[in-house]
Tab-separated table of C-alpha atoms in Angstrom:
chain	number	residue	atom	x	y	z
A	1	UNK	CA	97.256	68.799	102.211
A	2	UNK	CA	97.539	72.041	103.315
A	3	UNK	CA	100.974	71.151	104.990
A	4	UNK	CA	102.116	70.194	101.783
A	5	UNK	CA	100.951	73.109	100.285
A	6	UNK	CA	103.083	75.621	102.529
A	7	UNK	CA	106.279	73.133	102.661
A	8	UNK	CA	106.619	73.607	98.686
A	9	UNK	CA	105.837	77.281	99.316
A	10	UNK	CA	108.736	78.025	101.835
A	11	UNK	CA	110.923	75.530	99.885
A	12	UNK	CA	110.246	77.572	96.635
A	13	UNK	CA	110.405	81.124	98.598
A	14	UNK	CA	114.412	79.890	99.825
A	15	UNK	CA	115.284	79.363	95.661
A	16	UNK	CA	114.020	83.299	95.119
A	17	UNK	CA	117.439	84.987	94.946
A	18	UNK	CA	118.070	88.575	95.980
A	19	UNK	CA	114.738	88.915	97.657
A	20	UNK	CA	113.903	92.622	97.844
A	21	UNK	CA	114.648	94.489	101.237
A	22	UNK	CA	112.765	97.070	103.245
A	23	UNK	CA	112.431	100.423	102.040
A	24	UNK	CA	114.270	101.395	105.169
A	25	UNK	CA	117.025	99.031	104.909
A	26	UNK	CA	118.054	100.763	102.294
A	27	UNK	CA	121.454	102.940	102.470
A	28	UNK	CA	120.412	106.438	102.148
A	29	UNK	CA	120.250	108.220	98.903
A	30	UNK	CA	119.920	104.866	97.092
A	31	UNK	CA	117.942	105.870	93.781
A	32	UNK	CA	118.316	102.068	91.892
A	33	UNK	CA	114.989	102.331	90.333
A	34	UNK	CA	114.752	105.401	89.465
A	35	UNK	CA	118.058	105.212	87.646
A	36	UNK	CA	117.130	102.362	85.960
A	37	UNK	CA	114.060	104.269	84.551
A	38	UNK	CA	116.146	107.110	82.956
A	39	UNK	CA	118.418	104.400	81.645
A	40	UNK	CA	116.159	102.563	79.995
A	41	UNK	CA	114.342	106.247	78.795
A	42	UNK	CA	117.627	107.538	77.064
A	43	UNK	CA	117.700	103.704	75.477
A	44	UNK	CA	114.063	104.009	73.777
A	45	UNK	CA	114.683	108.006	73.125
A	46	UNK	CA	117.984	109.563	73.334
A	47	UNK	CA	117.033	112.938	72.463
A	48	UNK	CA	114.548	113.950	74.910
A	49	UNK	CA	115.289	114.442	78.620
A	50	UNK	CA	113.609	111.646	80.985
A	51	UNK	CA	110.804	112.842	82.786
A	52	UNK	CA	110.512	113.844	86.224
A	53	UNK	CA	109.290	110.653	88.728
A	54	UNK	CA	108.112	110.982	91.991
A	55	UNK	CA	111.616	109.873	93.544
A	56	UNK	CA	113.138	112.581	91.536
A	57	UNK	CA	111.406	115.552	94.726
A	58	UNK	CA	111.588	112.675	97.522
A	59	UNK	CA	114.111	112.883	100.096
A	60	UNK	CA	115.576	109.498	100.347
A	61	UNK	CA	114.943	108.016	103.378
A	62	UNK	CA	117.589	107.628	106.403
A	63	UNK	CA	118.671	104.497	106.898
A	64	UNK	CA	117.907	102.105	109.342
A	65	UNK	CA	120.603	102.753	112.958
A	66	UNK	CA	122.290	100.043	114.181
A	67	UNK	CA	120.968	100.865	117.418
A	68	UNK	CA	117.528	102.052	119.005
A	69	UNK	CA	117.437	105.910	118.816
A	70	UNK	CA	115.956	108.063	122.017
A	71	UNK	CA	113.727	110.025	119.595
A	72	UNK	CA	110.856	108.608	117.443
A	73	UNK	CA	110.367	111.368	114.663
A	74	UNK	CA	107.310	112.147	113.164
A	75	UNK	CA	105.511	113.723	110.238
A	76	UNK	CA	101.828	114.397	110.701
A	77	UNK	CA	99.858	115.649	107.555
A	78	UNK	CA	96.290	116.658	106.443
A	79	UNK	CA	95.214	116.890	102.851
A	80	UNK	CA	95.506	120.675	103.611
A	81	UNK	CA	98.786	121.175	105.711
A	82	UNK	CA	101.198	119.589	108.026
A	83	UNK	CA	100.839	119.484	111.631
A	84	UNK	CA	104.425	117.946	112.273
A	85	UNK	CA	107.291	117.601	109.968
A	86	UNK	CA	110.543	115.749	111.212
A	87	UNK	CA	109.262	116.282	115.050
A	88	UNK	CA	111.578	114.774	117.095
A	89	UNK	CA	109.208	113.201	120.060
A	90	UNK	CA	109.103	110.224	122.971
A	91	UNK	CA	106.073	108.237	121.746
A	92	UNK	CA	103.004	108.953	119.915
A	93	UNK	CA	99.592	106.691	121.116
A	94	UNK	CA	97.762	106.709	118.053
A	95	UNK	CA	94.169	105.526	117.881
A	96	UNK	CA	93.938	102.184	115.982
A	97	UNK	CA	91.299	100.046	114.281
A	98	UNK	CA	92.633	97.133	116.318
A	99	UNK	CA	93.202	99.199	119.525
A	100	UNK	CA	95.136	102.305	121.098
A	101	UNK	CA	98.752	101.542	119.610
A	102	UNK	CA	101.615	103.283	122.003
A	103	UNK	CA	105.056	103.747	119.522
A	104	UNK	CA	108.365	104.476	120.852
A	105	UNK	CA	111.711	104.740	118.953
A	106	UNK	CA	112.509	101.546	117.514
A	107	UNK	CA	108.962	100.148	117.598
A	108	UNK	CA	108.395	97.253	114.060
A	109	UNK	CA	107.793	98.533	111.171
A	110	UNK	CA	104.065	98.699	110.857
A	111	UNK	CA	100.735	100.259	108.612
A	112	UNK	CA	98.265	100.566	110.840
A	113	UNK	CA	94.485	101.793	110.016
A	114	UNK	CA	93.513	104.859	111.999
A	115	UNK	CA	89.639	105.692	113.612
A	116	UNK	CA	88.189	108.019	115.106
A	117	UNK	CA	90.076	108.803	118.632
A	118	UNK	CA	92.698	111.005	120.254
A	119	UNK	CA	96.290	111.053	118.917
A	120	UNK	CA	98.931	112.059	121.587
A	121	UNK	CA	102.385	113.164	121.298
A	122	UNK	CA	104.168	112.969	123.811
A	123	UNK	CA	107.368	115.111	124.387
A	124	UNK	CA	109.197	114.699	127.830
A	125	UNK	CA	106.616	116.028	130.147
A	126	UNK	CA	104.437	117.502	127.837
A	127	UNK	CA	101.294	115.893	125.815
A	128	UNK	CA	100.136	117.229	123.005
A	129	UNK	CA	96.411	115.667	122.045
A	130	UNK	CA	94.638	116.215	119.010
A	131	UNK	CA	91.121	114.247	117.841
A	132	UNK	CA	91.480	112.860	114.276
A	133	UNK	CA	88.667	111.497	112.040
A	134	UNK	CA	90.683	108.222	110.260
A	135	UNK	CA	93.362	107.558	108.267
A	136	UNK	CA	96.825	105.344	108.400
A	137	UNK	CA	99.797	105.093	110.534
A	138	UNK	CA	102.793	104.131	108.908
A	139	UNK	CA	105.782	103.479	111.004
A	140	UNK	CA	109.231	102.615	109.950
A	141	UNK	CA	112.038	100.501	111.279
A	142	UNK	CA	114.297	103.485	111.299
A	143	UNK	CA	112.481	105.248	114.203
A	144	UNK	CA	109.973	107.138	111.714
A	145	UNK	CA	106.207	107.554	112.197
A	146	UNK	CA	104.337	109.194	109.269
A	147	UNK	CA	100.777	109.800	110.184
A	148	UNK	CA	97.935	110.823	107.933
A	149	UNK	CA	94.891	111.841	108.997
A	150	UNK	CA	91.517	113.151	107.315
A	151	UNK	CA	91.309	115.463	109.733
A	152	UNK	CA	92.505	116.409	113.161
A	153	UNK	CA	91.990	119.226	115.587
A	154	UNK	CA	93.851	119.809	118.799
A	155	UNK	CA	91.604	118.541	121.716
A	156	UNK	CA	91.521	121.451	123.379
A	157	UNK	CA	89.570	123.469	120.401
A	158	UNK	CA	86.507	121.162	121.106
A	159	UNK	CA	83.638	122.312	122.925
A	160	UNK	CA	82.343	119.321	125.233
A	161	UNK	CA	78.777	121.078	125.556
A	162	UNK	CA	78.754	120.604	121.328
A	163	UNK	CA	80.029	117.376	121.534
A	164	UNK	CA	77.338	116.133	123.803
A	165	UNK	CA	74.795	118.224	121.833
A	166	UNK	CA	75.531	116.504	118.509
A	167	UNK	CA	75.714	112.642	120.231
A	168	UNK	CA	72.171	112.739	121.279
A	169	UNK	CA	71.189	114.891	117.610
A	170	UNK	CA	73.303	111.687	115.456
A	171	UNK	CA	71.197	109.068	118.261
A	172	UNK	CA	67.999	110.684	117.478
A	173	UNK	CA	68.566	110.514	113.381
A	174	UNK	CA	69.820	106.990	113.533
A	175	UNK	CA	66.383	105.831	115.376
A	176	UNK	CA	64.028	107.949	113.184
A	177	UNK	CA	66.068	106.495	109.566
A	178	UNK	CA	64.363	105.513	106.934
A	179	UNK	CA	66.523	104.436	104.372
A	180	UNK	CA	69.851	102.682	104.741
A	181	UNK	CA	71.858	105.730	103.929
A	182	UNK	CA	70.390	107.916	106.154
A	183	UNK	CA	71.530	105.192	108.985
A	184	UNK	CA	74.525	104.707	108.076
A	185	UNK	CA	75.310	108.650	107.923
A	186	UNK	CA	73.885	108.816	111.407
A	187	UNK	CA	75.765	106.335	112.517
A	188	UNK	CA	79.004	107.692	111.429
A	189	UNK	CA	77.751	111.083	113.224
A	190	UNK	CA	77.423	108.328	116.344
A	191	UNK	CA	80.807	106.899	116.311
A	192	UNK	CA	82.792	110.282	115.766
A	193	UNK	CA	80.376	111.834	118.778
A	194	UNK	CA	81.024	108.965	120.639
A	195	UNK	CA	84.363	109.109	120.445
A	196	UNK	CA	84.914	112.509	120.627
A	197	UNK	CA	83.024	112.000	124.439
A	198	UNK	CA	85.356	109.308	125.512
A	199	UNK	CA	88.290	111.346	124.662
A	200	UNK	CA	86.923	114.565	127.033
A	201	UNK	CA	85.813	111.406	129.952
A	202	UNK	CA	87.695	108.987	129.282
């Protein structure tokens, strides 16, 4: 049955014509559905100007090189301000739910959930390490890593001796919890401690 099922699936998905591409296949500058928007604005009311969208302030993205690049560049933001923009780099290892995740230029394009760990940048000899909180990876066929994160502070602003201090303080709350939230919030305190640890032994 369930053979079945996907055969008229994949046999239905070949009919679909003009299936949509890759945001990074596209040829740079391409603004299709945005122009169709102020088309179809100046249709329902020609005498006011279209408003602004958000691909009116984004930079359209480069397009996808026919062959691998030698740099991977990257964009690293916080809610509050950007660590890298358009940093040209050799790999980043970013910390993943599903493992430590090494990306080098041409790497497949990939979203990747982020937890609590080191990310490194890594620029010829040099490494650049900085402990972030969460938050998602997104890396595009073109060779471009955008990388948002909570929050982030370079590794070597971290006192171990505070680190340590606040493991066993989140170990004791999560054993003397009473209610399910206080656990939980303990726990969190646990796994960021814990983490932070690994990345000054580890």
């Amino acid at each position: 049955m369930f053979r079945q099922i996907s055969r008229q699936l994949l046999s239905r998905s070949s009919m679909i014509k003009g299936s949509r591409s890759l945001s990074t296949d596209l040829p740079a500058g391409e603004t299709t559905a945005n122009q169709a928007f102020i088309d179809a604005w100046k249709k329902a009311s020609p005498n006011m100007d279209p408003p602004k969208t958000p691909l009116t302030f984004m930079n359209p993205r480069p397009a996808t090189p026919s062959s691998i690049p030698n740099k991977l560049t990257v964009n690293f933001v916080l809610p509050y301000q950007s660590e890298l923009s358009s940093k040209e780099v050799d790999q980043v290892i970013i910390p993943a739910t599903t493992g430590v995740m090494g990306v080098l230029p041409g790497h497949v394009a990939t979203i990747a959930e982020l937890k609590p760990g080191v990310l490194s940048v890594v620029e010829g000899n040099e490494t650049t390490k900085y402990f972030i909180s969460s938050g998602f990876a997104f890396i595009h066929a073109n060779s471009y890593a955008d990388i948002v994160a909570v929050e982030a502070l370079p590794l070597d602003q971290i006192d171990p001796a505070e680190v340590t201090k606040g493991l066993a303080e989140f170990t004791q709350k999560v054993s003397s919890a009473t209610t399910d939230l206080e656990k939980a919030e303990a726990q969190i305190g646990v796994d960021v401690h814990s983490a932070l640890n690994a990345a000054f032994t580890g």
